[in-house]
Amino acid sequence: MSPRDKRQPDPADQTTAPELNNPNFQVVLKALLGAYQPILEQQLNLAKNPQQLQKEASVPPNCADEFAEADALFGKFLNDDIARRLIPEKNREQVGAIENLAWCLRNIRCCLIFGWLVCRGPRTFRAWAYYVYQYWLCVRQAVGTPVANPPTEAERADFTTLIESLATAYKPYLTDQLASVEFPAGIPDEILNGTIDCFEGQQDTCAIFDRLLTTEAAQALLGKEAFATSSQQPNFWLCRCWCLCSLCFGCCLARARSFIDVVWCLVYYFRCLENCFRPLTCELSAPTGCVQEQAFPNVGIFRGVQIFGTATGFDCDHYILQWRQNGIGPWQSGSIVYPGGASQGSCGVIGGLLGYLSTFPMVAAGLVEIQLCVYASDPGVAPCCTTIDFELNRNLVWIEGIEGIDAATPPGVFDPTAQLVDGSGTVRSFGTALRVFGSAVVGGCSGQSIKRYTLSYQQGFTTTTAGAWTQFWEVDYNTPYQIDTNLNSIFMQALTSQWEEMDFSSFDPFPTPHWVCSVVGDYLQQAYWSTQNPVGGYAVQYPSPPVSCGEAPSSTWNSTPLALPNCQSGKYTLRLTVEDTLGNKTDNLRQVWFDNKNIYGSIAQLGSFAQCATIDLSAFAGSSADCSVPWPAPLTGIAYDEYILEGTFSVPSDNFGGYSLQIMKAGGGWHSLPIPGPGSPPWSGPFVGTSRVGDPGTRCPTAVPPPGPIPPLTNGILALIDMRRLDAVCNTNPADADLVLQRGECCGFIVYLSVWDTSICPSLPDGRHEVDVEFPFCICNDLPPVGAS
């Protein structure tokens, strides 16, 4: 409350503090000293009675005692008479009866206590958070909605909002302190020339208070319903301003070293309250210059800019923000977002956040003008209006996803930890050649446009740009056509694109045959990035015309595959870097699972028979050939997919998709086999096995982490085939007519095994890792004819 330019004057020179001659000031001072007197007398009595002092000191100090002392100091100080005397005489008629401020004065008491407690000694941010908690409890009690014990979910959410607001308010203070510590060179001169003295830093706490009491914080402090009610009060702005003055006044008293300091704290309190009755004030301080749009997910803004300034005044009712482009056309209110989600701004903002302009997609890059108008509650008072202009720098930079699998929302594309999930919320993995989709759009300020963008990877998941990155893609904007045309703007398209010269030319046979160029330029065309060796891509190629129409084709970036360890599989972080012509760079990160490991499928035997064997059906039917019981034939083999990370058995490291079995009689169609079988007529599903079977006895030779002991090649049971299905006597299902054997008939059969995982591999058949194997054999139905003995 005592800034550098308000140092303590000579007490004899009362012209520097006319408040000292104010009868109202003298009455308030007397009341304040009266509030101090019982506390001082208690301390004086303890000083005279060491035994009583020791007795009371035997119980360590606690927080409850501190709050009790604060309540004793301010509990009786701010009565209606004192409150009326604190209001400047010339403004009392505007305020009206002091009884109408009862709701406000209850809050003011909490403000005084909070300011006093938090400034009684050096406080860390965590300590500030504790006192904000006590302030919150006090205010909720004052407005008649005490916090439940334990707090409700809504109350917890409000308190979380308060702590987040405190962090935002406290951070500039820490930043300034850190800057002073890191760059102390100028401090000696400031001390020697008197710029830094014993009052240094006292104004910083008041600045924290001012930044803390945003509209969102006020809503969280009071509760939405209480805030909505209070904000309709005619003196709502005055109450907020009074609270800020009281916070600083309480802080000043906590730091007072003598009663002379107490007097000056009260002087500044009077001056602060007088300033609460200022006329309508409207000022805009930001945005200005070249401003890059950014995300504000906490208020639902995908891309936007913050608007800072002042909207105050005793009679202030609300303020309105509007915008327009290039100084042309009417002012627009759409795309303006006010703090707290209100439809207009609440008065009492001093050099703080007034609102946001949601820039995408309604606001184009380039010159933008903002207008602030502050309105009085008296319709006869003209509003205070002001404007500011800035250049909007478009910043649409993010990796959306891969092959149609996008970043989870929430948390959204600007959070690198947002995993790539499908419609069911399952994290997916990717392999072979693929396309990376996203946006790489920057520019809008004078002389600023896109220069290039690159894609890089780093092994492992990270949320920072630190560490070693391997670039695997680059697109440079070199020619005027590439830079200027909107056709080459990558927005929600394949970032893995390359330049292709697409000259629009035609052949004119008359009078002399020749080619005519009509349009010329390079166009970005989708290409595929090969994540595996050998280096190469699946670039989309377009035929070039027989002549060049003047603009030479750009060179194509030679893409780089993933790192060799772990068979080019595992956790990776992709980095998109967009650079503009002024050298500014914007990055976006995306965590991705890649899978280029092998998948294994084989069939070893049907029962005890290898492929190509001739098998008698009686080997499974037995001597009775009883059609009422299954004739199981174990089909053994392997259906196995390596884990992306050995030892990690959760999705997507375990992305085994399944396996299926089909059987076909020569000349017939394919029939699905139930898994695990043997089943019963009509041998319905399930037809997909979802667990690995057997072990191939091998792993990725560069696996990280290593797989540990690898078992030998081991076959397992893929399914138990019910061989009744092949006998025309036991199986009379018309759907299997092309599958069965008559008694005495022999024919060739094939069992077909498919094994796959869930990795998305667009360059492979079916878009996934899959292996297909056939197991041919011959069956002879050697069972006796029906009725034969």
Tab-separated table of N, CA and C in Angstrom, residues 205-269:
chain	number	residue	atom	x	y	z
A	205	THR	N	2.596	-6.877	-3.653
A	205	THR	CA	1.519	-7.686	-3.075
A	205	THR	C	0.161	-7.162	-3.518
A	206	CYS	N	-0.010	-5.841	-3.528
A	206	CYS	CA	-1.278	-5.274	-3.992
A	206	CYS	C	-1.537	-5.640	-5.453
A	207	ALA	N	-0.470	-5.710	-6.238
A	207	ALA	CA	-0.622	-6.110	-7.644
A	207	ALA	C	-1.114	-7.550	-7.739
A	208	ILE	N	-0.637	-8.413	-6.841
A	208	ILE	CA	-1.106	-9.797	-6.825
A	208	ILE	C	-2.590	-9.841	-6.489
A	209	PHE	N	-2.990	-9.059	-5.472
A	209	PHE	CA	-4.410	-8.998	-5.115
A	209	PHE	C	-5.251	-8.571	-6.324
A	210	ASP	N	-4.780	-7.567	-7.025
A	210	ASP	CA	-5.538	-7.031	-8.150
A	210	ASP	C	-5.671	-8.073	-9.264
A	211	ARG	N	-4.583	-8.792	-9.547
A	211	ARG	CA	-4.644	-9.821	-10.585
A	211	ARG	C	-5.474	-11.020	-10.144
A	212	LEU	N	-5.548	-11.230	-8.833
A	212	LEU	CA	-6.284	-12.384	-8.321
A	212	LEU	C	-7.789	-12.228	-8.498
A	213	LEU	N	-8.313	-11.038	-8.233
A	213	LEU	CA	-9.770	-10.862	-8.224
A	213	LEU	C	-10.328	-10.639	-9.623
A	214	THR	N	-10.159	-11.661	-10.485
A	214	THR	CA	-10.776	-11.638	-11.814
A	214	THR	C	-12.256	-11.990	-11.689
A	215	THR	N	-12.971	-11.877	-12.794
A	215	THR	CA	-14.386	-12.244	-12.772
A	215	THR	C	-14.557	-13.720	-12.447
A	216	GLU	N	-13.693	-14.585	-13.051
A	216	GLU	CA	-13.788	-16.021	-12.771
A	216	GLU	C	-13.528	-16.297	-11.293
A	217	ALA	N	-12.516	-15.609	-10.726
A	217	ALA	CA	-12.205	-15.811	-9.312
A	217	ALA	C	-13.337	-15.317	-8.427
A	218	ALA	N	-13.929	-14.180	-8.795
A	218	ALA	CA	-15.034	-13.656	-7.999
A	218	ALA	C	-16.223	-14.613	-8.003
A	219	GLN	N	-16.500	-15.224	-9.159
A	219	GLN	CA	-17.579	-16.209	-9.232
A	219	GLN	C	-17.273	-17.410	-8.354
A	220	ALA	N	-16.017	-17.864	-8.398
A	220	ALA	CA	-15.633	-19.020	-7.582
A	220	ALA	C	-15.632	-18.663	-6.100
A	221	LEU	N	-15.273	-17.437	-5.792
A	221	LEU	CA	-15.203	-17.000	-4.394
A	221	LEU	C	-16.589	-16.949	-3.760
A	222	LEU	N	-17.530	-16.364	-4.473
A	222	LEU	CA	-18.880	-16.193	-3.929
A	222	LEU	C	-19.780	-17.385	-4.211
A	223	GLY	N	-19.491	-18.109	-5.301
A	223	GLY	CA	-20.438	-19.091	-5.809
A	223	GLY	C	-21.251	-18.442	-6.910
A	224	LYS	N	-21.599	-19.197	-7.952
A	224	LYS	CA	-22.250	-18.607	-9.115
A	224	LYS	C	-23.564	-17.918	-8.762
A	225	GLU	N	-24.372	-18.545	-7.915
A	225	GLU	CA	-25.664	-17.942	-7.588
A	225	GLU	C	-25.488	-16.655	-6.795
A	226	ALA	N	-24.598	-16.690	-5.783
A	226	ALA	CA	-24.365	-15.490	-4.979
A	226	ALA	C	-23.741	-14.391	-5.828
A	227	PHE	N	-22.853	-14.767	-6.747
A	227	PHE	CA	-22.246	-13.769	-7.626
A	227	PHE	C	-23.300	-13.130	-8.519
A	228	ALA	N	-24.190	-13.964	-9.068
A	228	ALA	CA	-25.240	-13.432	-9.938
A	228	ALA	C	-26.125	-12.453	-9.177
A	229	THR	N	-26.433	-12.768	-7.922
A	229	THR	CA	-27.259	-11.869	-7.107
A	229	THR	C	-26.517	-10.588	-6.761
A	230	SER	N	-25.267	-10.743	-6.304
A	230	SER	CA	-24.486	-9.573	-5.875
A	230	SER	C	-24.184	-8.646	-7.039
A	231	SER	N	-23.930	-9.219	-8.209
A	231	SER	CA	-23.558	-8.383	-9.353
A	231	SER	C	-24.699	-7.490	-9.818
A	232	GLN	N	-25.927	-7.792	-9.350
A	232	GLN	CA	-27.058	-6.940	-9.693
A	232	GLN	C	-27.222	-5.773	-8.729
A	233	GLN	N	-26.445	-5.790	-7.635
A	233	GLN	CA	-26.529	-4.700	-6.665
A	233	GLN	C	-25.996	-3.408	-7.286
A	234	PRO	N	-26.601	-2.274	-6.969
A	234	PRO	CA	-26.183	-1.014	-7.596
A	234	PRO	C	-24.747	-0.617	-7.266
A	235	ASN	N	-24.211	-1.057	-6.140
A	235	ASN	CA	-22.855	-0.673	-5.744
A	235	ASN	C	-21.876	-1.853	-5.854
A	236	PHE	N	-22.149	-2.738	-6.804
A	236	PHE	CA	-21.299	-3.928	-6.922
A	236	PHE	C	-19.856	-3.550	-7.264
A	237	TRP	N	-19.691	-2.635	-8.217
A	237	TRP	CA	-18.330	-2.209	-8.580
A	237	TRP	C	-17.628	-1.560	-7.396
A	238	LEU	N	-18.365	-0.714	-6.646
A	238	LEU	CA	-17.780	-0.064	-5.477
A	238	LEU	C	-17.305	-1.122	-4.473
A	239	CYS	N	-18.100	-2.175	-4.284
A	239	CYS	CA	-17.738	-3.211	-3.317
A	239	CYS	C	-16.456	-3.920	-3.730
A	240	ARG	N	-16.313	-4.209	-5.020
A	240	ARG	CA	-15.093	-4.860	-5.483
A	240	ARG	C	-13.887	-3.959	-5.267
A	241	CYS	N	-14.041	-2.687	-5.620
A	241	CYS	CA	-12.949	-1.728	-5.450
A	241	CYS	C	-12.605	-1.572	-3.967
A	242	TRP	N	-13.634	-1.516	-3.135
A	242	TRP	CA	-13.434	-1.393	-1.688
A	242	TRP	C	-12.693	-2.615	-1.149
A	243	CYS	N	-13.035	-3.774	-1.654
A	243	CYS	CA	-12.350	-5.000	-1.230
A	243	CYS	C	-10.865	-4.944	-1.576
A	244	LEU	N	-10.547	-4.501	-2.801
A	244	LEU	CA	-9.134	-4.402	-3.193
A	244	LEU	C	-8.388	-3.424	-2.289
A	245	CYS	N	-9.022	-2.295	-1.991
A	245	CYS	CA	-8.390	-1.332	-1.081
A	245	CYS	C	-8.183	-1.950	0.300
A	246	SER	N	-9.162	-2.743	0.742
A	246	SER	CA	-9.079	-3.364	2.066
A	246	SER	C	-8.006	-4.437	2.121
A	247	LEU	N	-7.831	-5.184	1.026
A	247	LEU	CA	-6.761	-6.175	0.967
A	247	LEU	C	-5.409	-5.501	1.171
A	248	CYS	N	-5.195	-4.403	0.452
A	248	CYS	CA	-3.922	-3.689	0.568
A	248	CYS	C	-3.785	-3.011	1.936
A	249	PHE	N	-4.899	-2.516	2.475
A	249	PHE	CA	-4.882	-1.891	3.793
A	249	PHE	C	-4.516	-2.925	4.860
A	250	GLY	N	-5.155	-4.087	4.812
A	250	GLY	CA	-4.824	-5.147	5.759
A	250	GLY	C	-3.379	-5.568	5.645
A	251	CYS	N	-2.875	-5.657	4.407
A	251	CYS	CA	-1.471	-6.015	4.197
A	251	CYS	C	-0.538	-4.954	4.780
A	252	CYS	N	-0.903	-3.701	4.559
A	252	CYS	CA	-0.089	-2.603	5.077
A	252	CYS	C	-0.023	-2.639	6.604
A	253	LEU	N	-1.166	-2.894	7.244
A	253	LEU	CA	-1.188	-2.974	8.710
A	253	LEU	C	-0.324	-4.135	9.208
A	254	ALA	N	-0.345	-5.240	8.504
A	254	ALA	CA	0.449	-6.396	8.925
A	254	ALA	C	1.939	-6.088	8.900
A	255	ARG	N	2.353	-5.187	8.021
A	255	ARG	CA	3.771	-4.856	7.881
A	255	ARG	C	4.169	-3.625	8.697
A	256	ALA	N	3.181	-2.985	9.309
A	256	ALA	CA	3.475	-1.762	10.062
A	256	ALA	C	4.424	-2.050	11.218
A	257	ARG	N	5.443	-1.194	11.377
A	257	ARG	CA	6.429	-1.369	12.447
A	257	ARG	C	6.177	-0.426	13.624
A	258	SER	N	5.271	0.512	13.416
A	258	SER	CA	4.943	1.466	14.481
A	258	SER	C	3.552	2.019	14.202
A	259	PHE	N	3.036	2.778	15.168
A	259	PHE	CA	1.724	3.374	14.955
A	259	PHE	C	1.789	4.511	13.936
A	260	ILE	N	2.960	5.047	13.720
A	260	ILE	CA	3.100	6.042	12.644
A	260	ILE	C	2.841	5.361	11.311
A	261	ASP	N	3.377	4.132	11.150
A	261	ASP	CA	3.101	3.371	9.925
A	261	ASP	C	1.605	3.070	9.808
A	262	VAL	N	0.961	2.793	10.932
A	262	VAL	CA	-0.476	2.506	10.918
A	262	VAL	C	-1.246	3.719	10.405
A	263	VAL	N	-0.833	4.917	10.867
A	263	VAL	CA	-1.500	6.141	10.412
A	263	VAL	C	-1.391	6.268	8.901
A	264	TRP	N	-0.183	6.021	8.372
A	264	TRP	CA	0.000	6.165	6.932
A	264	TRP	C	-0.708	5.068	6.141
A	265	CYS	N	-0.836	3.898	6.735
A	265	CYS	CA	-1.660	2.870	6.080
A	265	CYS	C	-3.090	3.378	5.917
A	266	LEU	N	-3.598	4.057	6.958
A	266	LEU	CA	-4.963	4.567	6.886
A	266	LEU	C	-5.065	5.712	5.887
A	267	VAL	N	-4.016	6.520	5.785
A	267	VAL	CA	-4.009	7.601	4.788
A	267	VAL	C	-4.186	7.016	3.384
A	268	TYR	N	-3.388	5.987	3.090
A	268	TYR	CA	-3.465	5.388	1.755
A	268	TYR	C	-4.793	4.657	1.544
A	269	TYR	N	-5.388	4.169	2.632
A	269	TYR	CA	-6.697	3.514	2.533
A	269	TYR	C	-7.754	4.531	2.106
